[in-house]
Coordinates of C-alpha atoms in Angstrom, one line a residue:
X1 CA -0.1 0.0 0.0
X2 CA 3.0 2.3 0.5
X3 CA 3.8 2.1 -3.3
X4 CA 0.3 2.8 -4.1
X5 CA 0.3 6.0 -2.0
X6 CA 3.7 7.0 -3.5
X7 CA 2.3 6.5 -7.1
X8 CA -0.9 8.7 -6.2
X9 CA 1.4 11.4 -4.8
X10 CA 3.5 11.4 -7.8
X11 CA 0.5 11.8 -10.1
X12 CA -1.1 14.6 -8.2
X13 CA 2.3 16.5 -8.0
X14 CA 2.6 16.2 -11.9
X15 CA -0.9 17.5 -12.3
X16 CA -0.7 20.4 -9.9
X17 CA 2.5 21.8 -11.1
X18 CA 1.2 22.0 -14.8
X19 CA 1.7 25.3 -16.3
X20 CA 0.4 26.8 -19.6
X21 CA -0.4 30.0 -21.2
X22 CA -3.6 31.7 -20.3
X23 CA -5.4 34.5 -18.6
X24 CA -8.3 35.7 -16.5
X25 CA -11.1 38.4 -15.6
X26 CA -10.1 41.7 -14.5
X27 CA -12.1 44.6 -13.0
X28 CA -9.3 46.9 -12.3
X29 CA -10.2 50.5 -13.0
X30 CA -6.8 51.9 -12.7
X31 CA -6.3 52.2 -16.5
X32 CA -9.7 53.7 -17.4
X33 CA -9.4 57.0 -18.9
X34 CA -11.0 59.7 -16.8
X35 CA -10.4 62.4 -19.2
X36 CA -12.8 61.0 -22.1
X37 CA -15.9 62.7 -22.8
X38 CA -18.0 59.7 -24.0
X39 CA -21.7 59.3 -23.1
X40 CA -22.4 62.8 -22.7
X41 CA -26.1 62.3 -22.9
X42 CA -26.6 59.7 -20.3
X43 CA -26.6 59.8 -16.4
X44 CA -24.2 56.8 -16.1
X45 CA -22.1 54.7 -18.5
X46 CA -19.6 52.1 -18.8
X47 CA -17.5 50.4 -21.4
X48 CA -15.7 47.0 -20.7
X49 CA -14.1 44.3 -22.8
X50 CA -16.1 41.0 -22.3
X51 CA -13.4 38.4 -21.9
X52 CA -11.1 40.2 -19.5
X53 CA -13.6 42.5 -17.9
X54 CA -11.2 45.3 -18.6
X55 CA -12.7 48.7 -17.7
X56 CA -12.1 51.0 -20.8
X57 CA -14.5 53.8 -19.6
X58 CA -16.9 54.7 -16.9
X59 CA -19.2 57.7 -16.0
X60 CA -21.0 57.6 -12.6
X61 CA -20.8 53.6 -13.1
X62 CA -22.0 52.9 -9.5
X63 CA -25.0 55.2 -9.2
X64 CA -28.1 53.2 -8.4
X65 CA -30.8 53.9 -11.0
X66 CA -33.9 52.0 -12.5
X67 CA -32.8 49.7 -15.1
X68 CA -36.2 49.4 -16.6
X69 CA -36.3 46.4 -19.2
X70 CA -32.5 46.0 -18.8
X71 CA -33.7 43.8 -15.9
X72 CA -34.3 41.2 -18.6
X73 CA -30.4 40.7 -18.9
X74 CA -30.4 38.9 -15.5
X75 CA -33.9 37.1 -16.5
X76 CA -32.1 35.9 -19.6
X77 CA -29.0 34.7 -17.7
X78 CA -31.3 32.5 -15.4
X79 CA -33.1 31.3 -18.6
X80 CA -29.8 30.3 -20.3
X81 CA -28.4 28.7 -17.2
X82 CA -31.6 26.4 -17.1
X83 CA -31.1 25.5 -20.7
X84 CA -27.5 24.7 -20.2
X85 CA -28.1 22.6 -17.1
X86 CA -31.0 20.6 -18.8
X87 CA -33.7 21.9 -16.5
X88 CA -35.3 23.5 -19.5
X89 CA -35.5 22.4 -23.2
X90 CA -35.8 24.6 -26.2
X91 CA -38.7 22.5 -27.8
X92 CA -40.7 22.3 -24.3
X93 CA -44.1 23.6 -24.7
X94 CA -45.2 26.1 -21.8
X95 CA -48.8 26.8 -20.8
X96 CA -49.3 30.4 -20.4
X97 CA -51.0 31.4 -17.0
X98 CA -53.4 34.2 -16.4
X99 CA -50.8 36.2 -14.5
X100 CA -48.2 36.0 -17.4
X101 CA -50.8 37.0 -19.9
X102 CA -51.9 40.0 -17.9
X103 CA -48.4 41.7 -17.9
X104 CA -48.6 45.4 -19.1
X105 CA -46.0 47.2 -21.0
X106 CA -44.0 45.6 -23.8
X107 CA -45.6 42.4 -24.7
X108 CA -46.0 39.6 -27.3
X109 CA -49.7 39.5 -26.3
X110 CA -49.9 36.0 -25.1
X111 CA -53.3 34.8 -24.0
X112 CA -54.0 32.8 -20.8
X113 CA -54.1 29.0 -21.5
X114 CA -52.0 29.6 -24.9
X115 CA -49.2 27.2 -25.3
X116 CA -45.8 28.1 -26.8
X117 CA -42.4 26.5 -27.0
X118 CA -39.5 27.8 -24.8
X119 CA -37.5 29.0 -27.9
X120 CA -40.4 31.1 -29.1
X121 CA -40.9 32.7 -25.6
X122 CA -37.1 33.2 -25.4
X123 CA -37.4 35.2 -28.9
X124 CA -40.1 37.1 -27.2
X125 CA -38.0 38.2 -24.3
X126 CA -34.7 38.9 -26.2
X127 CA -36.2 40.6 -29.4
X128 CA -39.5 42.1 -28.5
X129 CA -38.8 42.6 -24.6
X130 CA -42.0 40.7 -23.8
X131 CA -43.0 41.3 -20.1
X132 CA -45.7 38.4 -20.5
X133 CA -42.8 36.0 -22.0
X134 CA -40.6 36.8 -19.2
X135 CA -43.1 35.9 -16.5
X136 CA -44.1 32.6 -18.2
X137 CA -40.5 31.6 -18.5
X138 CA -39.9 32.6 -14.8
X139 CA -42.9 30.6 -13.6
X140 CA -41.9 27.6 -15.5
X141 CA -38.3 27.7 -14.2
X142 CA -39.0 28.6 -10.6
X143 CA -42.7 27.9 -9.9
X144 CA -43.8 31.5 -9.6
X145 CA -42.3 35.0 -10.6
X146 CA -41.8 35.8 -6.9
X147 CA -39.5 32.6 -6.6
X148 CA -37.7 33.6 -9.9
X149 CA -37.0 37.0 -8.5
X150 CA -35.4 35.5 -5.3
X151 CA -33.1 33.5 -7.7
X152 CA -32.3 36.8 -9.4
X153 CA -31.1 38.3 -6.2
X154 CA -29.2 35.3 -5.2
X155 CA -27.3 35.6 -8.5
X156 CA -26.7 39.3 -7.7
X157 CA -25.0 38.0 -4.4
X158 CA -23.0 35.3 -6.3
X159 CA -21.8 38.0 -8.7
X160 CA -20.8 40.2 -5.8
X161 CA -22.9 43.0 -7.1
X162 CA -23.4 45.7 -4.3
X163 CA -25.8 48.0 -5.7
X164 CA -28.4 45.9 -7.6
X165 CA -31.8 44.5 -6.2
X166 CA -34.6 43.2 -8.3
X167 CA -38.4 43.2 -7.5
X168 CA -39.6 41.5 -10.7
X169 CA -38.5 40.0 -14.0
X170 CA -39.6 42.7 -16.3
X171 CA -38.1 46.0 -15.3
X172 CA -41.7 47.4 -14.7
X173 CA -41.6 50.4 -12.0
X174 CA -41.2 49.0 -8.4
X175 CA -40.0 50.3 -5.1
X176 CA -36.4 49.0 -4.3
X177 CA -35.9 47.9 -7.7
X178 CA -32.4 49.4 -8.8
X179 CA -29.2 48.7 -10.6
X180 CA -25.9 50.4 -11.9
X181 CA -24.2 50.6 -15.2
X182 CA -21.4 48.7 -13.7
X183 CA -23.5 45.8 -12.4
X184 CA -25.4 45.6 -15.6
X185 CA -22.3 45.2 -17.5
X186 CA -21.2 42.4 -15.2
X187 CA -24.5 40.6 -15.6
X188 CA -24.1 40.9 -19.4
X189 CA -20.7 39.5 -19.2
X190 CA -22.0 36.6 -17.5
X191 CA -24.8 36.1 -19.8
X192 CA -22.4 36.2 -22.9
X193 CA -20.7 33.1 -21.5
X194 CA -23.7 31.4 -23.1
X195 CA -22.7 32.2 -26.5
X196 CA -25.9 31.0 -28.3
X197 CA -27.9 34.0 -26.6
X198 CA -26.7 36.4 -29.3
X199 CA -28.4 34.1 -31.8
X200 CA -31.6 35.5 -30.3
X201 CA -30.6 39.1 -29.3
X202 CA -29.2 39.7 -32.8
X203 CA -32.6 38.9 -34.5
X204 CA -34.0 42.2 -35.9
X205 CA -37.3 41.0 -37.0
X206 CA -39.1 37.7 -37.0
X207 CA -42.6 36.3 -36.3
X208 CA -44.3 34.3 -33.5
X209 CA -47.3 32.1 -34.5
X210 CA -46.2 32.4 -38.1
X211 CA -49.1 31.8 -40.6
X212 CA -51.8 31.8 -37.7
X213 CA -54.7 34.3 -37.3
X214 CA -52.7 35.9 -34.3
X215 CA -49.4 36.0 -36.1
X216 CA -47.1 38.6 -34.2
X217 CA -44.4 40.5 -35.9
X218 CA -41.3 40.7 -33.7
X219 CA -39.2 43.8 -34.2
X220 CA -35.9 44.3 -31.9
X221 CA -36.2 47.1 -29.7
X222 CA -32.3 47.6 -30.2
X223 CA -32.1 49.4 -33.5
X224 CA -28.2 49.2 -33.4
X225 CA -28.6 45.5 -34.2
X226 CA -29.5 46.7 -37.7
X227 CA -27.4 50.0 -37.8
X228 CA -24.1 49.3 -36.2
X229 CA -22.0 46.6 -37.7
X230 CA -21.1 44.0 -35.1
X231 CA -23.8 44.8 -32.5
X232 CA -25.8 41.5 -31.7
X233 CA -27.4 42.2 -28.4
X234 CA -28.5 42.7 -25.6
X235 CA -31.4 44.7 -24.1
X236 CA -33.0 48.2 -24.1
X237 CA -35.0 49.8 -21.4
X238 CA -37.4 52.6 -20.9
X239 CA -39.7 53.9 -18.3
X240 CA -40.6 57.4 -17.4
X241 CA -38.3 57.3 -14.3
X242 CA -35.4 55.2 -16.0
X243 CA -35.5 57.2 -19.3
X244 CA -33.9 55.6 -22.2
X245 CA -31.2 52.7 -21.4
X246 CA -29.4 50.1 -23.3
X247 CA -27.0 47.3 -22.5
X248 CA -25.3 46.8 -25.8
X249 CA -22.7 44.2 -26.8
X250 CA -20.6 44.2 -30.2
X251 CA -18.0 42.0 -31.6
X252 CA -15.4 42.7 -34.3
X253 CA -12.8 40.0 -35.1
X254 CA -11.9 38.4 -31.7
X255 CA -13.0 41.4 -29.6
X256 CA -16.2 41.7 -27.9
X257 CA -17.3 44.8 -25.7
X258 CA -20.1 45.6 -23.4
X259 CA -21.5 49.1 -23.4
X260 CA -24.1 50.3 -20.8
X261 CA -25.9 53.6 -20.7
X262 CA -28.7 54.7 -18.3
X263 CA -30.8 57.9 -18.1
X264 CA -30.7 59.4 -21.6
X265 CA -33.5 61.8 -22.6
X266 CA -34.2 60.1 -26.1
X267 CA -33.5 56.9 -27.9
X268 CA -31.3 59.0 -30.3
X269 CA -29.1 60.1 -27.6
X270 CA -29.0 56.7 -26.0
X271 CA -28.0 55.1 -29.2
X272 CA -25.5 58.0 -29.9
X273 CA -23.7 57.4 -26.6
X274 CA -23.4 53.7 -27.2
X275 CA -22.2 54.0 -30.6
X276 CA -19.5 56.7 -29.5
X277 CA -18.4 54.1 -26.8
X278 CA -18.1 51.1 -29.3
X279 CA -16.3 53.4 -31.8
X280 CA -13.8 54.3 -29.3
X281 CA -13.3 50.6 -28.0
X282 CA -12.7 49.2 -31.6
X283 CA -10.5 52.2 -32.7
X284 CA -8.3 52.4 -29.7
X285 CA -7.9 48.8 -28.7
X286 CA -7.0 45.2 -29.9
X287 CA -7.5 41.7 -28.3
X288 CA -5.7 38.5 -28.5
X289 CA -7.6 35.4 -28.4
X290 CA -5.9 32.7 -26.2
X291 CA -8.7 30.0 -25.7
X292 CA -12.2 29.5 -26.8
X293 CA -14.9 28.6 -24.4
X294 CA -15.0 24.8 -23.5
X295 CA -11.4 24.4 -25.2
X296 CA -9.3 21.8 -23.2
X297 CA -6.7 23.6 -21.2
X298 CA -5.0 20.7 -19.5
X299 CA -5.9 17.2 -18.2
X300 CA -5.6 15.1 -14.9
X301 CA -6.0 11.6 -13.4
X302 CA -8.3 11.2 -10.5
X303 CA -7.7 7.5 -9.3
X304 CA -11.0 8.1 -7.3
X305 CA -13.0 8.9 -10.3
X306 CA -15.1 6.2 -12.2
X307 CA -13.4 7.7 -15.5
X308 CA -10.0 8.7 -14.2
X309 CA -9.0 10.8 -17.3
X310 CA -10.5 14.3 -16.7
X311 CA -10.5 17.1 -19.3
X312 CA -10.2 20.6 -17.7
X313 CA -11.6 23.2 -19.9
X314 CA -12.0 27.0 -20.1
X315 CA -15.3 28.2 -18.5
X316 CA -15.4 31.0 -21.1
X317 CA -13.5 32.5 -24.0
X318 CA -10.1 33.9 -22.8
X319 CA -8.3 36.9 -24.4
X320 CA -6.0 39.9 -23.7
X321 CA -6.8 43.3 -24.5
X322 CA -4.2 46.0 -25.1
X323 CA -3.9 49.3 -27.0
X324 CA -3.4 49.1 -30.8
X325 CA 0.3 48.5 -31.5
X326 CA 1.4 47.4 -28.2
X327 CA 3.3 44.1 -28.1
X328 CA 2.0 41.0 -26.5
X329 CA 5.2 38.9 -26.7
X330 CA 5.7 38.9 -22.8
X331 CA 2.4 37.2 -22.0
X332 CA 2.5 34.2 -19.6
X333 CA -0.4 31.9 -18.8
X334 CA -0.4 29.6 -15.7
X335 CA -2.7 26.8 -14.6
X336 CA -3.5 26.3 -10.9
X337 CA -5.6 23.4 -10.1
X338 CA -7.3 22.9 -6.7
X339 CA -5.2 21.3 -4.1
X340 CA -8.2 19.1 -3.0
X341 CA -11.0 18.0 -5.5
X342 CA -14.1 16.3 -3.8
X343 CA -16.0 13.8 -5.9
X344 CA -18.7 13.8 -7.4
X345 CA -18.5 16.8 -9.6
X346 CA -21.0 18.3 -11.9
X347 CA -20.4 19.4 -15.3
X348 CA -19.1 23.0 -14.9
X349 CA -17.7 22.7 -11.6
X350 CA -14.6 24.8 -10.9
X351 CA -11.4 22.9 -10.3
X352 CA -8.7 25.4 -11.1
X353 CA -8.0 28.9 -12.4
X354 CA -6.2 30.1 -15.5
X355 CA -4.0 33.1 -15.0
X356 CA -2.8 35.6 -17.6
X357 CA 0.2 37.7 -16.7
X358 CA 2.4 40.5 -18.6
X359 CA 5.8 41.2 -17.0
X360 CA 4.5 40.1 -13.6
X361 CA 1.1 42.2 -13.9
X362 CA -2.0 39.8 -13.6
X363 CA -4.2 40.5 -16.6
X364 CA -7.0 38.3 -15.7
X365 CA -8.1 35.1 -13.9
X366 CA -10.6 32.7 -15.3
X367 CA -12.2 29.6 -13.7
X368 CA -11.3 26.1 -15.1
X369 CA -14.1 23.5 -15.0
X370 CA -14.6 19.9 -15.7
X371 CA -16.5 19.3 -19.1
X372 CA -18.8 16.4 -17.8
X373 CA -20.3 14.9 -14.7
X374 CA -17.7 12.9 -12.7
X375 CA -18.7 10.1 -10.4
X376 CA -16.8 8.5 -7.6
X377 CA -15.3 5.1 -8.7
X378 CA -16.8 2.0 -7.3
X379 CA -14.9 0.0 -4.7
X380 CA -14.2 -2.6 -7.4
X381 CA -13.1 -0.1 -9.9
X382 CA -10.9 1.7 -7.3
X383 CA -9.3 -1.6 -6.0
X384 CA -8.6 -2.8 -9.6
X385 CA -6.9 0.5 -10.6
X386 CA -4.8 0.5 -7.4
X387 CA -3.5 -3.0 -8.0
X388 CA -2.7 -2.1 -11.7
X389 CA -0.6 1.0 -10.5
X390 CA 1.1 -1.3 -7.9
X391 CA 1.9 -4.0 -10.7
X392 CA 3.3 -1.2 -13.0
X393 CA 5.8 -0.1 -10.4
X394 CA 7.4 -3.5 -9.7

């Protein structure tokens, strides 16, 4: 048994000293340019690069304001999580409740008792900002809108957001319902880990109930999807108190940025502010893609796992961002795996961190996760495996 223990120790030593190039998320504000005169028409604004979380510009970014329908960025995040975890299926049909059908504001005019697929309801939220579709999906996922809102606020805590609190899934006016440009950008960053979301938020026009008497024409409330090359989301907002708001994302080449504005007086001013920020990002900065989401970063062996060969993958796409023309030759990436790993594991559980450095400065840290569920080895499997290792050493 001493030989077996020695072998296990050697395996873990080899695994945990693995080092390869990579990088992680950063919210360091030190390099943001405070002298920029971007977003002059908005009460608050922020501009970040998605992969790194690098702050490129902010204006009153932590001021608590009503987010209006930008609330649905969080609603969409929980919907995409449910789809990713298999708790919801795109082709599942949902029966619309009376409460969901009664939602005012922007809607896709669902009727009580009507049945519609998850995918069609998702389009209704992502494209038309349907309050009724938001509530219908929330009720399916959590049982009630109130229970879903609890999940939204739990996610707020998980993301360490200090200036956000939700009272509903829609953004309809409510006391104690607020967020900030910074917090909305972080929620958007998290949502964009689910890369298929932009398949829906990028739709400019489509139809629900195609060919039926109650056919409904969907038109995206985010006009930049059509008029700014590269914009493929995410969510507009408007109420009398919130004024005009937008959480936008755009991608050019390997660079994706998130721009948020709140409190513009007109949709024209809102769109102008976002356009200005996007132009600044793409004109002044470049990114270098290092890894794609779900790309295998390293491997390890866990003798106590039923399938001992484990792939460790990137939890999201990984890039660096730098001013145009700046060299990236000195980038270093490191993989640090957790010293202890408890089984079983579920797909997506974090088991390590990928760090990207440039000349000693940490640029980003990204969670590394397992790419599938991992069960404990049965007693027979573990015994057989241990005997095989002992035999190899003799």
